[in-house]
């Protein structure tokens, strides 16, 4: 008899159902599936319930001091915010040279995202202000001779702000701009769009334009605002 395996989506929903954090809109359809003929789904839910029940039974109930829960959640939220910011900076740096894809989120990431939605304490210590000091952030090599340190990513405009360092004698691959790209030369010099650029020079390329000749003989440091999903030309 052929073994029937659950899809990843149903496996995730079974875990979320056991945790009690399944999205409200997903609950009716999931309940219908659970009451139907899907034996593997019922077995998965039973297994996840067994795990959550075992965890619950192993914990001795205590009454925390007033405000302790909020302080703990605030601390967790602060650490999560730091890790998320660090991850986004690295991910954005890598995305500057990545082929656009739409990967399926892992079970762990989706579970954490759903659970986070049920935490009512949101910590925003900087109140909308973002600072990245020179000693902070991570430089990532996106291509031979080209390193990037992502500073910020705007999820609304889908544009990233980053520092780009080009080593002497390096040429960047030709690419088409999905959105407008802006760059400002901070150090050194480069050749871009048929023009030589020196410190203090600014350049903007509108969407659907192409860069074929971006290079630097002496090396340079650029401040770049661009879409991470520019199309690389072959």
PDB file of C-alpha atoms in Angstrom:
ATOM      1  CA  UNK A   1       0.000   0.000   0.000  1.00  0.00           C
ATOM      2  CA  UNK A   2       1.375   3.384  -0.959  1.00  0.00           C
ATOM      3  CA  UNK A   3       2.056   5.692   1.976  1.00  0.00           C
ATOM      4  CA  UNK A   4       0.073   8.919   1.813  1.00  0.00           C
ATOM      5  CA  UNK A   5       2.126  11.909   2.880  1.00  0.00           C
ATOM      6  CA  UNK A   6       0.789  15.271   3.943  1.00  0.00           C
ATOM      7  CA  UNK A   7       1.666  18.347   1.977  1.00  0.00           C
ATOM      8  CA  UNK A   8       3.967  20.810   3.709  1.00  0.00           C
ATOM      9  CA  UNK A   9       1.068  23.254   4.058  1.00  0.00           C
ATOM     10  CA  UNK A  10      -1.125  20.718   5.880  1.00  0.00           C
ATOM     11  CA  UNK A  11       1.807  19.640   8.060  1.00  0.00           C
ATOM     12  CA  UNK A  12       2.309  23.261   9.088  1.00  0.00           C
ATOM     13  CA  UNK A  13      -1.394  23.788   9.728  1.00  0.00           C
ATOM     14  CA  UNK A  14      -1.487  20.671  11.915  1.00  0.00           C
ATOM     15  CA  UNK A  15       1.324  22.054  14.069  1.00  0.00           C
ATOM     16  CA  UNK A  16      -0.286  25.492  14.274  1.00  0.00           C
ATOM     17  CA  UNK A  17      -3.627  23.895  15.186  1.00  0.00           C
ATOM     18  CA  UNK A  18      -2.000  22.000  18.052  1.00  0.00           C
ATOM     19  CA  UNK A  19      -0.363  25.200  19.280  1.00  0.00           C
ATOM     20  CA  UNK A  20      -3.675  27.048  19.083  1.00  0.00           C
ATOM     21  CA  UNK A  21      -2.365  29.728  16.725  1.00  0.00           C
ATOM     22  CA  UNK A  22      -3.806  28.616  13.381  1.00  0.00           C
ATOM     23  CA  UNK A  23      -4.951  31.633  11.377  1.00  0.00           C
ATOM     24  CA  UNK A  24      -8.655  32.365  11.859  1.00  0.00           C
ATOM     25  CA  UNK A  25      -9.328  32.289   8.107  1.00  0.00           C
ATOM     26  CA  UNK A  26      -7.698  28.857   7.789  1.00  0.00           C
ATOM     27  CA  UNK A  27      -9.650  27.204  10.601  1.00  0.00           C
ATOM     28  CA  UNK A  28     -12.947  26.344   8.802  1.00  0.00           C
ATOM     29  CA  UNK A  29     -11.260  24.586   5.878  1.00  0.00           C
ATOM     30  CA  UNK A  30      -8.853  22.822   8.221  1.00  0.00           C
ATOM     31  CA  UNK A  31     -11.720  21.600  10.410  1.00  0.00           C
ATOM     32  CA  UNK A  32     -13.449  20.141   7.352  1.00  0.00           C
ATOM     33  CA  UNK A  33     -10.279  18.318   6.330  1.00  0.00           C
ATOM     34  CA  UNK A  34      -9.748  17.087   9.871  1.00  0.00           C
ATOM     35  CA  UNK A  35     -13.265  15.624  10.051  1.00  0.00           C
ATOM     36  CA  UNK A  36     -12.989  14.073   6.615  1.00  0.00           C
ATOM     37  CA  UNK A  37     -11.185  10.999   5.450  1.00  0.00           C
ATOM     38  CA  UNK A  38      -7.627  12.316   5.874  1.00  0.00           C
ATOM     39  CA  UNK A  39      -6.175   9.781   8.305  1.00  0.00           C
ATOM     40  CA  UNK A  40      -2.589  11.125   7.980  1.00  0.00           C
ATOM     41  CA  UNK A  41      -3.841  14.594   8.943  1.00  0.00           C
ATOM     42  CA  UNK A  42      -5.606  13.292  12.045  1.00  0.00           C
ATOM     43  CA  UNK A  43      -2.514  11.314  12.987  1.00  0.00           C
ATOM     44  CA  UNK A  44      -0.332  14.399  12.587  1.00  0.00           C
ATOM     45  CA  UNK A  45      -2.663  16.508  14.750  1.00  0.00           C
ATOM     46  CA  UNK A  46      -2.738  13.782  17.407  1.00  0.00           C
ATOM     47  CA  UNK A  47       1.058  13.604  17.426  1.00  0.00           C
ATOM     48  CA  UNK A  48       1.451  17.367  17.748  1.00  0.00           C
ATOM     49  CA  UNK A  49      -1.156  17.476  20.510  1.00  0.00           C
ATOM     50  CA  UNK A  50       0.771  14.774  22.367  1.00  0.00           C
ATOM     51  CA  UNK A  51       3.902  16.910  22.235  1.00  0.00           C
ATOM     52  CA  UNK A  52       2.177  20.088  23.418  1.00  0.00           C
ATOM     53  CA  UNK A  53       0.352  18.192  26.183  1.00  0.00           C
ATOM     54  CA  UNK A  54       3.594  16.610  27.361  1.00  0.00           C
ATOM     55  CA  UNK A  55       5.265  19.992  27.491  1.00  0.00           C
ATOM     56  CA  UNK A  56       2.332  21.488  29.373  1.00  0.00           C
ATOM     57  CA  UNK A  57       2.256  18.625  31.902  1.00  0.00           C
ATOM     58  CA  UNK A  58       5.959  18.973  32.623  1.00  0.00           C
ATOM     59  CA  UNK A  59       5.622  22.596  33.715  1.00  0.00           C
ATOM     60  CA  UNK A  60       4.598  23.444  37.264  1.00  0.00           C
ATOM     61  CA  UNK A  61       2.094  26.330  37.202  1.00  0.00           C
ATOM     62  CA  UNK A  62       3.350  29.435  38.994  1.00  0.00           C
ATOM     63  CA  UNK A  63       1.968  32.910  39.431  1.00  0.00           C
ATOM     64  CA  UNK A  64       4.578  35.418  38.237  1.00  0.00           C
ATOM     65  CA  UNK A  65       5.074  38.746  39.888  1.00  0.00           C
ATOM     66  CA  UNK A  66       3.131  41.649  38.433  1.00  0.00           C
ATOM     67  CA  UNK A  67       4.793  42.995  35.320  1.00  0.00           C
ATOM     68  CA  UNK A  68       7.184  40.055  34.958  1.00  0.00           C
ATOM     69  CA  UNK A  69       5.435  38.685  31.867  1.00  0.00           C
ATOM     70  CA  UNK A  70       5.547  42.061  30.136  1.00  0.00           C
ATOM     71  CA  UNK A  71       9.234  42.513  30.975  1.00  0.00           C
ATOM     72  CA  UNK A  72      10.098  39.043  29.710  1.00  0.00           C
ATOM     73  CA  UNK A  73       8.160  39.545  26.489  1.00  0.00           C
ATOM     74  CA  UNK A  74       9.761  42.947  26.029  1.00  0.00           C
ATOM     75  CA  UNK A  75      13.211  41.388  26.400  1.00  0.00           C
ATOM     76  CA  UNK A  76      12.350  38.623  23.937  1.00  0.00           C
ATOM     77  CA  UNK A  77      10.940  41.167  21.490  1.00  0.00           C
ATOM     78  CA  UNK A  78      14.078  43.281  21.757  1.00  0.00           C
ATOM     79  CA  UNK A  79      16.357  40.320  21.063  1.00  0.00           C
ATOM     80  CA  UNK A  80      14.119  39.203  18.199  1.00  0.00           C
ATOM     81  CA  UNK A  81      14.220  42.708  16.712  1.00  0.00           C
ATOM     82  CA  UNK A  82      18.022  42.729  16.849  1.00  0.00           C
ATOM     83  CA  UNK A  83      18.283  39.300  15.238  1.00  0.00           C
ATOM     84  CA  UNK A  84      15.723  40.247  12.582  1.00  0.00           C
ATOM     85  CA  UNK A  85      17.599  43.447  11.722  1.00  0.00           C
ATOM     86  CA  UNK A  86      20.872  41.529  11.501  1.00  0.00           C
ATOM     87  CA  UNK A  87      19.288  38.862   9.299  1.00  0.00           C
ATOM     88  CA  UNK A  88      17.670  41.437   7.008  1.00  0.00           C
ATOM     89  CA  UNK A  89      20.964  43.268   6.501  1.00  0.00           C
ATOM     90  CA  UNK A  90      22.660  40.035   5.472  1.00  0.00           C
ATOM     91  CA  UNK A  91      19.713  38.883   3.353  1.00  0.00           C
ATOM     92  CA  UNK A  92      19.484  42.228   1.564  1.00  0.00           C
ATOM     93  CA  UNK A  93      23.191  42.161   0.808  1.00  0.00           C
ATOM     94  CA  UNK A  94      22.873  38.704  -0.696  1.00  0.00           C
ATOM     95  CA  UNK A  95      19.698  39.667  -2.570  1.00  0.00           C
ATOM     96  CA  UNK A  96      21.495  42.453  -4.425  1.00  0.00           C
ATOM     97  CA  UNK A  97      23.069  39.780  -6.593  1.00  0.00           C
ATOM     98  CA  UNK A  98      20.431  37.055  -6.365  1.00  0.00           C
ATOM     99  CA  UNK A  99      18.176  35.710  -9.070  1.00  0.00           C
ATOM    100  CA  UNK A 100      14.569  36.597  -8.074  1.00  0.00           C
ATOM    101  CA  UNK A 101      12.852  33.589  -6.521  1.00  0.00           C
ATOM    102  CA  UNK A 102       9.838  33.017  -4.305  1.00  0.00           C
ATOM    103  CA  UNK A 103      11.026  30.381  -1.792  1.00  0.00           C
ATOM    104  CA  UNK A 104       8.563  28.578   0.463  1.00  0.00           C
ATOM    105  CA  UNK A 105       9.023  29.675   4.070  1.00  0.00           C
ATOM    106  CA  UNK A 106      10.289  26.938   6.369  1.00  0.00           C
ATOM    107  CA  UNK A 107       8.041  25.442   8.996  1.00  0.00           C
ATOM    108  CA  UNK A 108      10.113  26.979  11.783  1.00  0.00           C
ATOM    109  CA  UNK A 109       9.922  30.487  10.327  1.00  0.00           C
ATOM    110  CA  UNK A 110       6.178  30.296   9.724  1.00  0.00           C
ATOM    111  CA  UNK A 111       5.507  28.903  13.195  1.00  0.00           C
ATOM    112  CA  UNK A 112       7.550  31.655  14.827  1.00  0.00           C
ATOM    113  CA  UNK A 113       5.827  34.285  12.691  1.00  0.00           C
ATOM    114  CA  UNK A 114       2.367  33.032  13.692  1.00  0.00           C
ATOM    115  CA  UNK A 115       3.284  32.783  17.390  1.00  0.00           C
ATOM    116  CA  UNK A 116       4.805  36.272  17.296  1.00  0.00           C
ATOM    117  CA  UNK A 117       1.461  37.576  16.050  1.00  0.00           C
ATOM    118  CA  UNK A 118      -0.115  36.525  19.338  1.00  0.00           C
ATOM    119  CA  UNK A 119       2.374  38.434  21.508  1.00  0.00           C
ATOM    120  CA  UNK A 120       0.785  41.699  22.574  1.00  0.00           C
ATOM    121  CA  UNK A 121       3.997  43.420  23.686  1.00  0.00           C
ATOM    122  CA  UNK A 122       5.797  45.159  20.835  1.00  0.00           C
ATOM    123  CA  UNK A 123       9.055  46.916  21.681  1.00  0.00           C
ATOM    124  CA  UNK A 124      10.212  49.774  19.493  1.00  0.00           C
ATOM    125  CA  UNK A 125      13.047  51.342  21.495  1.00  0.00           C
ATOM    126  CA  UNK A 126      14.172  53.715  18.717  1.00  0.00           C
ATOM    127  CA  UNK A 127      10.660  54.919  17.843  1.00  0.00           C
ATOM    128  CA  UNK A 128      11.158  54.867  14.074  1.00  0.00           C
ATOM    129  CA  UNK A 129      14.818  55.928  14.080  1.00  0.00           C
ATOM    130  CA  UNK A 130      17.374  53.631  12.471  1.00  0.00           C
ATOM    131  CA  UNK A 131      21.109  53.928  13.120  1.00  0.00           C
ATOM    132  CA  UNK A 132      23.897  51.803  11.666  1.00  0.00           C
ATOM    133  CA  UNK A 133      27.312  52.856  12.955  1.00  0.00           C
ATOM    134  CA  UNK A 134      30.473  52.367  10.936  1.00  0.00           C
ATOM    135  CA  UNK A 135      31.498  49.505  13.232  1.00  0.00           C
ATOM    136  CA  UNK A 136      28.133  47.759  12.845  1.00  0.00           C
ATOM    137  CA  UNK A 137      26.646  45.669  10.073  1.00  0.00           C
ATOM    138  CA  UNK A 138      28.191  42.903   8.011  1.00  0.00           C
ATOM    139  CA  UNK A 139      30.093  43.211   4.764  1.00  0.00           C
ATOM    140  CA  UNK A 140      29.205  40.451   2.311  1.00  0.00           C
ATOM    141  CA  UNK A 141      30.983  39.646  -0.939  1.00  0.00           C
ATOM    142  CA  UNK A 142      28.315  39.724  -3.639  1.00  0.00           C
ATOM    143  CA  UNK A 143      30.730  39.178  -6.534  1.00  0.00           C
ATOM    144  CA  UNK A 144      34.514  38.942  -6.932  1.00  0.00           C
ATOM    145  CA  UNK A 145      35.925  42.322  -5.914  1.00  0.00           C
ATOM    146  CA  UNK A 146      32.566  43.750  -4.822  1.00  0.00           C
ATOM    147  CA  UNK A 147      31.366  43.841  -1.202  1.00  0.00           C
ATOM    148  CA  UNK A 148      28.083  45.150   0.184  1.00  0.00           C
ATOM    149  CA  UNK A 149      26.917  46.260   3.625  1.00  0.00           C
ATOM    150  CA  UNK A 150      23.126  46.591   3.673  1.00  0.00           C
ATOM    151  CA  UNK A 151      21.908  49.535   5.763  1.00  0.00           C
ATOM    152  CA  UNK A 152      18.132  49.464   5.316  1.00  0.00           C
ATOM    153  CA  UNK A 153      15.395  47.801   3.289  1.00  0.00           C
ATOM    154  CA  UNK A 154      12.042  49.504   2.716  1.00  0.00           C
ATOM    155  CA  UNK A 155       9.380  46.776   2.368  1.00  0.00           C
ATOM    156  CA  UNK A 156       6.924  49.259   0.835  1.00  0.00           C
ATOM    157  CA  UNK A 157       9.075  50.574  -2.006  1.00  0.00           C
ATOM    158  CA  UNK A 158      11.141  47.346  -2.145  1.00  0.00           C
ATOM    159  CA  UNK A 159      14.337  49.402  -2.276  1.00  0.00           C
ATOM    160  CA  UNK A 160      17.516  48.778  -0.333  1.00  0.00           C
ATOM    161  CA  UNK A 161      20.064  51.308   0.914  1.00  0.00           C
ATOM    162  CA  UNK A 162      23.584  49.905   1.026  1.00  0.00           C
ATOM    163  CA  UNK A 163      27.279  50.696   1.011  1.00  0.00           C
ATOM    164  CA  UNK A 164      29.070  49.121  -1.949  1.00  0.00           C
ATOM    165  CA  UNK A 165      32.853  48.748  -2.035  1.00  0.00           C
ATOM    166  CA  UNK A 166      34.457  48.014  -5.407  1.00  0.00           C
ATOM    167  CA  UNK A 167      38.076  46.856  -5.392  1.00  0.00           C
ATOM    168  CA  UNK A 168      40.591  48.298  -7.899  1.00  0.00           C
ATOM    169  CA  UNK A 169      40.319  46.786 -11.363  1.00  0.00           C
ATOM    170  CA  UNK A 170      36.858  45.328 -10.783  1.00  0.00           C
ATOM    171  CA  UNK A 171      34.002  45.364 -13.278  1.00  0.00           C
ATOM    172  CA  UNK A 172      30.379  44.760 -12.204  1.00  0.00           C
ATOM    173  CA  UNK A 173      28.106  42.537 -14.271  1.00  0.00           C
ATOM    174  CA  UNK A 174      25.683  44.250 -16.699  1.00  0.00           C
ATOM    175  CA  UNK A 175      22.191  44.579 -15.269  1.00  0.00           C
ATOM    176  CA  UNK A 176      18.752  46.069 -15.923  1.00  0.00           C
ATOM    177  CA  UNK A 177      17.076  48.195 -13.238  1.00  0.00           C
ATOM    178  CA  UNK A 178      13.683  47.015 -12.005  1.00  0.00           C
ATOM    179  CA  UNK A 179      13.312  50.286 -10.104  1.00  0.00           C
ATOM    180  CA  UNK A 180      15.277  53.527 -10.158  1.00  0.00           C
ATOM    181  CA  UNK A 181      18.837  53.203  -8.878  1.00  0.00           C
ATOM    182  CA  UNK A 182      20.774  56.004  -7.194  1.00  0.00           C
ATOM    183  CA  UNK A 183      24.428  56.106  -6.227  1.00  0.00           C
ATOM    184  CA  UNK A 184      26.688  58.634  -4.555  1.00  0.00           C
ATOM    185  CA  UNK A 185      30.472  58.317  -4.626  1.00  0.00           C
ATOM    186  CA  UNK A 186      32.000  58.533  -1.141  1.00  0.00           C
ATOM    187  CA  UNK A 187      35.583  57.473  -1.863  1.00  0.00           C
ATOM    188  CA  UNK A 188      37.717  56.741  -4.920  1.00  0.00           C
ATOM    189  CA  UNK A 189      36.232  56.803  -8.380  1.00  0.00           C
ATOM    190  CA  UNK A 190      34.277  54.665 -10.812  1.00  0.00           C
ATOM    191  CA  UNK A 191      33.045  54.542 -14.382  1.00  0.00           C
ATOM    192  CA  UNK A 192      29.270  54.152 -14.749  1.00  0.00           C
ATOM    193  CA  UNK A 193      26.791  54.840 -17.540  1.00  0.00           C
ATOM    194  CA  UNK A 194      29.513  56.178 -19.798  1.00  0.00           C
ATOM    195  CA  UNK A 195      30.673  58.772 -17.264  1.00  0.00           C
ATOM    196  CA  UNK A 196      33.569  58.985 -14.813  1.00  0.00           C
ATOM    197  CA  UNK A 197      32.426  59.666 -11.255  1.00  0.00           C
ATOM    198  CA  UNK A 198      34.531  61.049  -8.392  1.00  0.00           C
ATOM    199  CA  UNK A 199      33.849  61.672  -4.662  1.00  0.00           C
ATOM    200  CA  UNK A 200      30.767  63.855  -4.269  1.00  0.00           C
ATOM    201  CA  UNK A 201      29.307  62.887  -7.656  1.00  0.00           C
ATOM    202  CA  UNK A 202      25.723  61.579  -7.873  1.00  0.00           C
ATOM    203  CA  UNK A 203      24.085  59.352 -10.481  1.00  0.00           C
ATOM    204  CA  UNK A 204      20.506  58.140 -10.949  1.00  0.00           C
ATOM    205  CA  UNK A 205      19.318  55.487 -13.388  1.00  0.00           C
ATOM    206  CA  UNK A 206      15.575  55.245 -13.978  1.00  0.00           C
ATOM    207  CA  UNK A 207      13.685  51.952 -14.033  1.00  0.00           C
ATOM    208  CA  UNK A 208      14.120  49.785 -17.150  1.00  0.00           C
ATOM    209  CA  UNK A 209      17.509  51.341 -17.923  1.00  0.00           C
ATOM    210  CA  UNK A 210      20.674  49.268 -18.158  1.00  0.00           C
ATOM    211  CA  UNK A 211      24.218  49.519 -16.851  1.00  0.00           C
ATOM    212  CA  UNK A 212      26.796  47.732 -18.989  1.00  0.00           C
ATOM    213  CA  UNK A 213      30.047  49.368 -17.968  1.00  0.00           C
ATOM    214  CA  UNK A 214      30.218  49.816 -14.187  1.00  0.00           C
ATOM    215  CA  UNK A 215      33.867  49.500 -13.145  1.00  0.00           C
ATOM    216  CA  UNK A 216      36.598  51.049 -11.014  1.00  0.00           C
ATOM    217  CA  UNK A 217      40.318  51.289 -11.770  1.00  0.00           C
ATOM    218  CA  UNK A 218      41.349  52.708  -8.405  1.00  0.00           C
ATOM    219  CA  UNK A 219      38.601  51.241  -6.213  1.00  0.00           C
ATOM    220  CA  UNK A 220      35.694  53.132  -4.668  1.00  0.00           C
ATOM    221  CA  UNK A 221      33.069  53.261  -1.930  1.00  0.00           C
ATOM    222  CA  UNK A 222      29.501  54.028  -3.006  1.00  0.00           C
ATOM    223  CA  UNK A 223      26.228  54.735  -1.248  1.00  0.00           C
ATOM    224  CA  UNK A 224      23.613  52.936  -3.354  1.00  0.00           C
ATOM    225  CA  UNK A 225      19.803  52.965  -3.201  1.00  0.00           C
ATOM    226  CA  UNK A 226      18.382  50.325  -5.489  1.00  0.00           C
ATOM    227  CA  UNK A 227      16.051  47.363  -5.896  1.00  0.00           C
ATOM    228  CA  UNK A 228      17.541  44.050  -4.703  1.00  0.00           C
ATOM    229  CA  UNK A 229      15.886  42.356  -7.684  1.00  0.00           C
ATOM    230  CA  UNK A 230      17.693  44.008 -10.575  1.00  0.00           C
ATOM    231  CA  UNK A 231      17.838  41.719 -13.608  1.00  0.00           C
ATOM    232  CA  UNK A 232      21.307  40.459 -14.411  1.00  0.00           C
ATOM    233  CA  UNK A 233      22.037  40.527 -18.151  1.00  0.00           C
ATOM    234  CA  UNK A 234      23.848  37.647 -19.806  1.00  0.00           C
TER     235      UNK A 234
END
